[in-house]
GROMACS .gro file of C-alpha atoms in nm:
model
  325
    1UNK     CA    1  15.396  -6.498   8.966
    2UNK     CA    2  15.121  -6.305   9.074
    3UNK     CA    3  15.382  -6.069   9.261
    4UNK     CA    4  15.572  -6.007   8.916
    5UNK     CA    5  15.247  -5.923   8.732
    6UNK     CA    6  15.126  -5.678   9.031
    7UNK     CA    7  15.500  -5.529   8.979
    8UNK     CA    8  15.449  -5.530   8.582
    9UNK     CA    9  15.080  -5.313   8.666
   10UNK     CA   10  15.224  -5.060   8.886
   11UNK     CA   11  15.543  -5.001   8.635
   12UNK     CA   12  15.337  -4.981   8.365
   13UNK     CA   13  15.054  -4.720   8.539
   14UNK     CA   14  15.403  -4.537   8.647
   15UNK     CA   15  15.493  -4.535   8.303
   16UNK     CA   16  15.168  -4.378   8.191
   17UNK     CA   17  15.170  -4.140   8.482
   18UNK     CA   18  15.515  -4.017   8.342
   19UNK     CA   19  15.384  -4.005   8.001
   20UNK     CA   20  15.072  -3.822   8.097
   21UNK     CA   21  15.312  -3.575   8.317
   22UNK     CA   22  15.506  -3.485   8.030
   23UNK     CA   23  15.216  -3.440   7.781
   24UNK     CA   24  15.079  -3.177   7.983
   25UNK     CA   25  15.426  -2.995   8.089
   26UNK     CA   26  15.446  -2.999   7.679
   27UNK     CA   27  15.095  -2.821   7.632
   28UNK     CA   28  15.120  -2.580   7.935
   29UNK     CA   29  15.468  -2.490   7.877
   30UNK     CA   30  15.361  -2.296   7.544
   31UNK     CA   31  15.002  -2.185   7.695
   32UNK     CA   32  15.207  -2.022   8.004
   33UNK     CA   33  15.467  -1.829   7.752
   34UNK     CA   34  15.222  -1.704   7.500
   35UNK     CA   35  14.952  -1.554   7.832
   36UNK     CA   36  15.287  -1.409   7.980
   37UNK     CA   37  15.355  -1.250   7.616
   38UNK     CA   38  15.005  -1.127   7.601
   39UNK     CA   39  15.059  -1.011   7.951
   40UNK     CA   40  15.376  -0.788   7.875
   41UNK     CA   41  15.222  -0.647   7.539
   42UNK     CA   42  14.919  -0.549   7.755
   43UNK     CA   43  15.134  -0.351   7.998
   44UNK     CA   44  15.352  -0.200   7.701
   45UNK     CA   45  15.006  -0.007   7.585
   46UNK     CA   46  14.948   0.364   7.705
   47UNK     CA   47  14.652   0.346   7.978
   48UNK     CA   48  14.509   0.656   8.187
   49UNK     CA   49  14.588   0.404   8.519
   50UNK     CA   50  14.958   0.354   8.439
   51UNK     CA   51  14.993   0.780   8.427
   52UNK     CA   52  14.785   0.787   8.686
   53UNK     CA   53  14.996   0.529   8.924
   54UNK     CA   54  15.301   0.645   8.831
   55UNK     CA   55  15.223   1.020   8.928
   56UNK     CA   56  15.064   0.885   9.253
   57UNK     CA   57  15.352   0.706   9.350
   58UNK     CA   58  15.565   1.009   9.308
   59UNK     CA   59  15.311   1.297   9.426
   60UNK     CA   60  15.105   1.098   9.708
   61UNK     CA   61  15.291   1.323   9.997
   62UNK     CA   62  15.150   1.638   9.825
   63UNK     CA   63  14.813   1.526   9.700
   64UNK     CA   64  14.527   1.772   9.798
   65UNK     CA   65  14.253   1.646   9.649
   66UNK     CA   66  14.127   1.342   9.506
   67UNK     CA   67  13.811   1.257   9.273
   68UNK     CA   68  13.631   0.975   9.247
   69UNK     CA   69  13.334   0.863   9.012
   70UNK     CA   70  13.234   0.700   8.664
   71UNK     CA   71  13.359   0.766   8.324
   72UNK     CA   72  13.202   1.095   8.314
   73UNK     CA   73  13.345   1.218   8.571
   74UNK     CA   74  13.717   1.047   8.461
   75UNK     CA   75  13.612   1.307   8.081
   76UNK     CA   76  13.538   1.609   8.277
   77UNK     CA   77  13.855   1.667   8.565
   78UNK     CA   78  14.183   1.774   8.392
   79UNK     CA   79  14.382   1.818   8.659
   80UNK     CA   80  14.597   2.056   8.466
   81UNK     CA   81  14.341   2.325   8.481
   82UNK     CA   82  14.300   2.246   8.890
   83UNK     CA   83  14.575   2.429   9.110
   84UNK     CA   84  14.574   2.261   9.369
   85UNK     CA   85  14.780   1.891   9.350
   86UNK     CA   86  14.505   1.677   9.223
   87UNK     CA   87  14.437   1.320   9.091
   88UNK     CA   88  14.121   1.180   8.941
   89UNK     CA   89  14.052   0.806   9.002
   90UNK     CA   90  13.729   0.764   8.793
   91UNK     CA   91  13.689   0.544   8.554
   92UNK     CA   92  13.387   0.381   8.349
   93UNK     CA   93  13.165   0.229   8.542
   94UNK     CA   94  13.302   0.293   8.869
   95UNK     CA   95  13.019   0.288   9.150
   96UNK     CA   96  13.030   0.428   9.491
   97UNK     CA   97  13.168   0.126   9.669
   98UNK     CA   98  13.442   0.127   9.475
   99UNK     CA   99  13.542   0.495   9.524
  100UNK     CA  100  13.534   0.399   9.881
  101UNK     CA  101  13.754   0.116   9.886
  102UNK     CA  102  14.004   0.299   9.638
  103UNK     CA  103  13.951   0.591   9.905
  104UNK     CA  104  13.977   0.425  10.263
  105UNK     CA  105  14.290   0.265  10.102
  106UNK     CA  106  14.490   0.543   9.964
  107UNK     CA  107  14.405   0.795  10.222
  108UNK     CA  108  14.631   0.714  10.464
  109UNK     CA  109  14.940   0.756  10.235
  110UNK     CA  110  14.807   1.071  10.120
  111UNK     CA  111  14.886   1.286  10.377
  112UNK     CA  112  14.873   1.620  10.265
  113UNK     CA  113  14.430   1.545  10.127
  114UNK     CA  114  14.223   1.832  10.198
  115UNK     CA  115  13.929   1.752   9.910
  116UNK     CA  116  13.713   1.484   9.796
  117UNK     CA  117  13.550   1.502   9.497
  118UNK     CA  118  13.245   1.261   9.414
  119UNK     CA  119  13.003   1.197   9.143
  120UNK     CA  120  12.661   1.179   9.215
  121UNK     CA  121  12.446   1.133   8.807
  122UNK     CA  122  12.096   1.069   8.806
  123UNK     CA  123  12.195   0.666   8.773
  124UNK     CA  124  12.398   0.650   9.055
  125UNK     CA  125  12.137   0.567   9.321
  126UNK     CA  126  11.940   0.294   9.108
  127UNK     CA  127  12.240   0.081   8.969
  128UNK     CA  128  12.378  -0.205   9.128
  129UNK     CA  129  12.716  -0.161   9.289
  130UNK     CA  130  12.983  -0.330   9.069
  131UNK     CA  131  13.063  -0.683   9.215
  132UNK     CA  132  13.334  -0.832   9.442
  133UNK     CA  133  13.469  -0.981   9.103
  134UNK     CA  134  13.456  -0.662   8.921
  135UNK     CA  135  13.730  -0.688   8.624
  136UNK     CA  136  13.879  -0.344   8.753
  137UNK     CA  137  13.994  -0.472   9.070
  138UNK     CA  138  14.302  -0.628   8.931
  139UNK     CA  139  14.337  -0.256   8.772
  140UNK     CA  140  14.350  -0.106   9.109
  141UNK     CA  141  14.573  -0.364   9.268
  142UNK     CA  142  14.860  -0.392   9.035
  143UNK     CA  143  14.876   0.007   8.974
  144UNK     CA  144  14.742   0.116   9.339
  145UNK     CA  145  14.791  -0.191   9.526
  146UNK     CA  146  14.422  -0.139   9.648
  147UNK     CA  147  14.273  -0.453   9.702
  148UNK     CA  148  13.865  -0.441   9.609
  149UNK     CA  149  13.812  -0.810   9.618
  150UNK     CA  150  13.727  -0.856   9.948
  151UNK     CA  151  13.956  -1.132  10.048
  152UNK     CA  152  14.288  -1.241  10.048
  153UNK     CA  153  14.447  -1.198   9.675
  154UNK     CA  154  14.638  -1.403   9.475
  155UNK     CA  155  14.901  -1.343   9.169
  156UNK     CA  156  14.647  -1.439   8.912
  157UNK     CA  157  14.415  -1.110   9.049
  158UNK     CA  158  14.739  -0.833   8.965
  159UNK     CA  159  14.675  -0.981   8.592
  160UNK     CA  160  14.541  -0.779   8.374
  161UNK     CA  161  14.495  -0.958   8.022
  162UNK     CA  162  14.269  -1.219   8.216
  163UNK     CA  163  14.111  -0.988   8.405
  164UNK     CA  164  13.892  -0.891   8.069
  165UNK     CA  165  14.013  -1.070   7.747
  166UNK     CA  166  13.776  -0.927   7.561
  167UNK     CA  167  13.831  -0.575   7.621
  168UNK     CA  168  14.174  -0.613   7.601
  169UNK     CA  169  14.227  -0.865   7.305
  170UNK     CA  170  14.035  -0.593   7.150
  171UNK     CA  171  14.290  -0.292   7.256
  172UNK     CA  172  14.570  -0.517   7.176
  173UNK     CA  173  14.396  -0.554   6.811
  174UNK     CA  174  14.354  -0.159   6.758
  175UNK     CA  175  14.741  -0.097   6.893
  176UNK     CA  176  14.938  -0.328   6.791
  177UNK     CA  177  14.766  -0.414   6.474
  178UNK     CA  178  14.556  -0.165   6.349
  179UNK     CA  179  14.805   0.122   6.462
  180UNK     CA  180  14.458   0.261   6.640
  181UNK     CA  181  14.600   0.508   6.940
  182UNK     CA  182  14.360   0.761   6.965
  183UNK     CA  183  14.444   0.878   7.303
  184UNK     CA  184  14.692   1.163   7.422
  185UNK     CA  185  14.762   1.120   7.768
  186UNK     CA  186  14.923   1.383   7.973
  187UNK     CA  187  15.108   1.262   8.335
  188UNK     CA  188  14.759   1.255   8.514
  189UNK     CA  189  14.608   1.010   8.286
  190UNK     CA  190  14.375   1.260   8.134
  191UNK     CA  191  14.311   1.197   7.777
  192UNK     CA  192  14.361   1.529   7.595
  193UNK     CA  193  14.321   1.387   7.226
  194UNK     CA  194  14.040   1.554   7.055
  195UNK     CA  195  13.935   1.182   7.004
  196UNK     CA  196  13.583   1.092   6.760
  197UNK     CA  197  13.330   1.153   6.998
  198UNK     CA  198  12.972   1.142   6.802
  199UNK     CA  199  12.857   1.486   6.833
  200UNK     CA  200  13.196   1.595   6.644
  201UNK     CA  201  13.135   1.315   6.375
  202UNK     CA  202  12.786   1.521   6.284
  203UNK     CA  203  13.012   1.848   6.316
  204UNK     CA  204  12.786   1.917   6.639
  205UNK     CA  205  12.490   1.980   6.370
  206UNK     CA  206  12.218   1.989   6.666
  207UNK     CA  207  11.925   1.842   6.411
  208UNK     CA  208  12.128   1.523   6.327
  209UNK     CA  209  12.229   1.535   6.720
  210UNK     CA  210  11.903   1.528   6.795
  211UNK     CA  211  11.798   1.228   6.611
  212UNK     CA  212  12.085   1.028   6.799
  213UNK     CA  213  11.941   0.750   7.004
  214UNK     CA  214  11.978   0.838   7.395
  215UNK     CA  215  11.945   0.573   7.650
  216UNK     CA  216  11.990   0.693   8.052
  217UNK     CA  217  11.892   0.420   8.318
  218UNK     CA  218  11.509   0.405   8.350
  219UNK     CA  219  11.510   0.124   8.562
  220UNK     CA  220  11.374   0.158   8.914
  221UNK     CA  221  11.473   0.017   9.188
  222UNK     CA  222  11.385   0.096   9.552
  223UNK     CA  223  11.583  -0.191   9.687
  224UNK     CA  224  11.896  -0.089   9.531
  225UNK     CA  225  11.825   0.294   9.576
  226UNK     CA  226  11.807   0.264   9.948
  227UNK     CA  227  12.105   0.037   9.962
  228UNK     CA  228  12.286   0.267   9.792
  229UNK     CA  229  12.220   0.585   9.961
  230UNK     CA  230  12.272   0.470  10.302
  231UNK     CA  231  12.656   0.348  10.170
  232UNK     CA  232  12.700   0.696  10.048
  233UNK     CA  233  12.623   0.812  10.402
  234UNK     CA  234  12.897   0.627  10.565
  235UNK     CA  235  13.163   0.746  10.299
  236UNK     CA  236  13.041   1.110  10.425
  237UNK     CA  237  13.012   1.002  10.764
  238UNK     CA  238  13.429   0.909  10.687
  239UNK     CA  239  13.454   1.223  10.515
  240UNK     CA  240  13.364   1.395  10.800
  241UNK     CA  241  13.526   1.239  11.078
  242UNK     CA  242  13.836   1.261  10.879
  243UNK     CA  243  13.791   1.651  10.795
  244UNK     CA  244  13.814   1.605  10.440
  245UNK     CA  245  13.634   1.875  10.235
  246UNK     CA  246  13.333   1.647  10.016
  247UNK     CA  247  13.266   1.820   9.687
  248UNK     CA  248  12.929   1.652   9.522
  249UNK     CA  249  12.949   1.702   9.122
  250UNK     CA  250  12.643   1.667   8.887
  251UNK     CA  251  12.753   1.676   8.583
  252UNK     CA  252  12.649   1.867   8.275
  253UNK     CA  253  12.421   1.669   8.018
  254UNK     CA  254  12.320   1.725   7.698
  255UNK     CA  255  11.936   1.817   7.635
  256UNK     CA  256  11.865   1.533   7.456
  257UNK     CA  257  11.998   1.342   7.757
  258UNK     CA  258  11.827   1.561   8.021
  259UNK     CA  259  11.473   1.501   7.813
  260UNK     CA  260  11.492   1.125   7.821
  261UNK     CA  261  11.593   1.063   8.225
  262UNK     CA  262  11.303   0.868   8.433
  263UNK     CA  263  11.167   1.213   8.661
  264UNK     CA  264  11.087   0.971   8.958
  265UNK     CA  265  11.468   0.869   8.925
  266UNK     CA  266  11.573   1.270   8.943
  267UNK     CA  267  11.350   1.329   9.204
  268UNK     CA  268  11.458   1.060   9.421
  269UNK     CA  269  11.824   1.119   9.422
  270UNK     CA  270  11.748   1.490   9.442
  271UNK     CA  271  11.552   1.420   9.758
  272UNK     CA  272  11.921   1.321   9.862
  273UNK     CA  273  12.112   1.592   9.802
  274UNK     CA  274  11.837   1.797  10.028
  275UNK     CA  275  11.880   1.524  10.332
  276UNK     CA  276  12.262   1.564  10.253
  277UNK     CA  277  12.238   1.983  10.287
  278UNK     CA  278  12.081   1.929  10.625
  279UNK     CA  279  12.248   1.662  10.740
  280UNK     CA  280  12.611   1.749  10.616
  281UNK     CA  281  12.595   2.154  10.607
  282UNK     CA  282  12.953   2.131  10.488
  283UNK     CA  283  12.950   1.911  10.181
  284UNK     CA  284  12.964   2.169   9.910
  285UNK     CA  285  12.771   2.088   9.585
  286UNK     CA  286  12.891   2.139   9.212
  287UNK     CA  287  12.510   2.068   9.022
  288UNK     CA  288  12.583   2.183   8.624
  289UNK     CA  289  12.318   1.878   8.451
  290UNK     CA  290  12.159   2.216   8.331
  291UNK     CA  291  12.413   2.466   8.320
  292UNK     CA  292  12.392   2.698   7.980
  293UNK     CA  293  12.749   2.784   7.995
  294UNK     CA  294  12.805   2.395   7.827
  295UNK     CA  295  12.699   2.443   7.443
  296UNK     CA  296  12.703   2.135   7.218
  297UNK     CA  297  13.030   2.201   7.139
  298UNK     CA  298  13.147   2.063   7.529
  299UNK     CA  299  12.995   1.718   7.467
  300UNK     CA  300  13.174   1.364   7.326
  301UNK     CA  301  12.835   1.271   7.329
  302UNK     CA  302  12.506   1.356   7.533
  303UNK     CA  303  12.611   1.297   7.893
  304UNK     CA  304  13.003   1.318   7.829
  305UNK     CA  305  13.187   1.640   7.792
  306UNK     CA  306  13.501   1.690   7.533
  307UNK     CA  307  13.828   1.804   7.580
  308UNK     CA  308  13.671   2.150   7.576
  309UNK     CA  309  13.427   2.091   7.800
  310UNK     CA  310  13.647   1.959   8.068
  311UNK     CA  311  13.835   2.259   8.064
  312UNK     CA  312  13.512   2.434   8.111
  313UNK     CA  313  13.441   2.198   8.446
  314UNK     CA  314  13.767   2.143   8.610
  315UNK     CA  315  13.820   2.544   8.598
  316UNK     CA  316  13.455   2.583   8.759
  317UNK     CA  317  13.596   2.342   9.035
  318UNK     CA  318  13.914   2.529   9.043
  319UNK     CA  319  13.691   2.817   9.149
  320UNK     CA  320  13.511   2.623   9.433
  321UNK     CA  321  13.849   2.545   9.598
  322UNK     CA  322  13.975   2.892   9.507
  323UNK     CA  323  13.660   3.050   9.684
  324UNK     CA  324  13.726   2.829   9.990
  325UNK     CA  325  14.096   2.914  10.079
   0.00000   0.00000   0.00000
């Protein structure tokens, strides 16, 4: 008897097991489909990275030069203006250590690179490096198949939907939905829409630009500053011993901009670029924070430049590399 009823338990907790089994095959099931809908509508949008990948993969043999750096950098190089074969792999808020990793990776299927151009703002030495978990990451792997994460990766890290929902629940919202596609992308990912950058909502009126609220980094930080400028050492040191031409870019900002930055923060990453002159004689520097030739008209905004003013920059790099040859 007490056999039967141990046989009746272990049916009936089968039974449930089953039951519980299906439940959940019945809730994932739909879960799974709708993310791997998301998913596909995600990758259907335009996005600088897919132009980008796409003219990597089929240009990476003839590649000369290669930039690197933050979203003001990825608003000012228009490779269409640059004569040499060229890609720019900035994006916003793309540190050092990532331009390194994106860097050491590609590098060795680029063949043909002669030039390396790098960012170095006011707010590059005194920000924290982005994290091993960094949402862009799965950007770089599924379009570059660079792999930032610093271990092994796995198929959920190519997604991009998860990577950021709410960045991209909102991009899916403004496509799809609200028929919002304000960029123009042209086979190097560049945007060249005019797009609705501030200064051209107040028709670049330099009295209501003025009143704008500006907002650079004033946060110090010595711990981070020295942390930082010894990594950008050994991506020159790399430079170097791989005879890649470094090109350092400061790029132009607005006077509004230039009037709010922290001076012990300018003068401590300008300390830099003196050690860097001595200590790499061959890294040529592109400085135009306070060049005159950018008027108001150049500028999105106070420290990013405009379709115009992009032209305006990548032609003044053009020169550089014309001046070397």
């Amino acid at each position: 008897m007490q056999d039967l009823q141990n046989n009746l338990s272990i049916s009936n907790f089968k039974e449930k097991q089953k039951s519980i089994l299906q439940y959940s095959f019945l809730f994932f099931i739909p879960v799974v489909v709708i993310f791997t809908i998301v998913e596909l509508l995600v990758l259907e949008m335009p996005a600088n990275y897919k132009n980008n990948s796409e003219y990597y993969s089929n240009n990476k043999g003839t590649i000369e030069l290669m930039a690197f750096g933050a979203s003001q950098m990825a608003g000012a190089i228009n490779p269409d203006f640059i004569e040499v074969p060229s890609i720019c792999l900035a994006s916003s808020s793309q540190h050092h250590k990532l331009d390194f990793t994106i860097l050491k990776q590609l590098s060795p299927e680029t063949k043909n690179l002669k030039y390396v151009v790098l960012e170095l703002s006011t707010s590059h030495f005194e920000l924290p490096y982005n994290s091993k978990n960094f949402w862009k990451n799965s950007v770089y792997l599924k379009y570059f198949n660079v792999n930032a994460f610093e271990r092994k990766t796995y198929f959920k890290d190519k997604l991009i939907f998860i990577s950021n929902p709410d960045i991209y629940s909102e991009k899916l919202k403004d496509y799809y939905l609200l028929n919002k596609d304000e960029e123009s992308l042209n086979l190097y990912g560049f945007n060249t829409g005019e797009g609705h950058g501030v200064f051209r909502k107040h028709n670049y009126d330099e009295v209501a630009i003025s009143k704008l609220k500006t907002t650079p980094n004033q946060k110090e930080n010595l711990i981070v500053f020295n942390h930082n400028t010894a990594y950008l050492y050994s991506m020159l040191d790399y430079l170097k011993e791989h005879q890649i031409q470094t090109i350092i870019c400061s790029l132009p900002l607005y006077k509004t901009y230039r009037e709010h930055l922290n001076p012990n923060i300018v003068r401590r990453r300008d300390s830099i670029i003196e050690i860097i002159k001595t200590n790499y004689p061959d890294v040529i520097f592109l400085n135009v924070e306070n060049d005159t030739d950018f008027k108001v008209e150049d500028f999105n905004n106070a420290n990013h430049l405009n379709l115009r003013g992009a032209k305006m920059f990548s032609e003044k790099l053009n020169e550089i590399l014309n001046n070397l040859d």
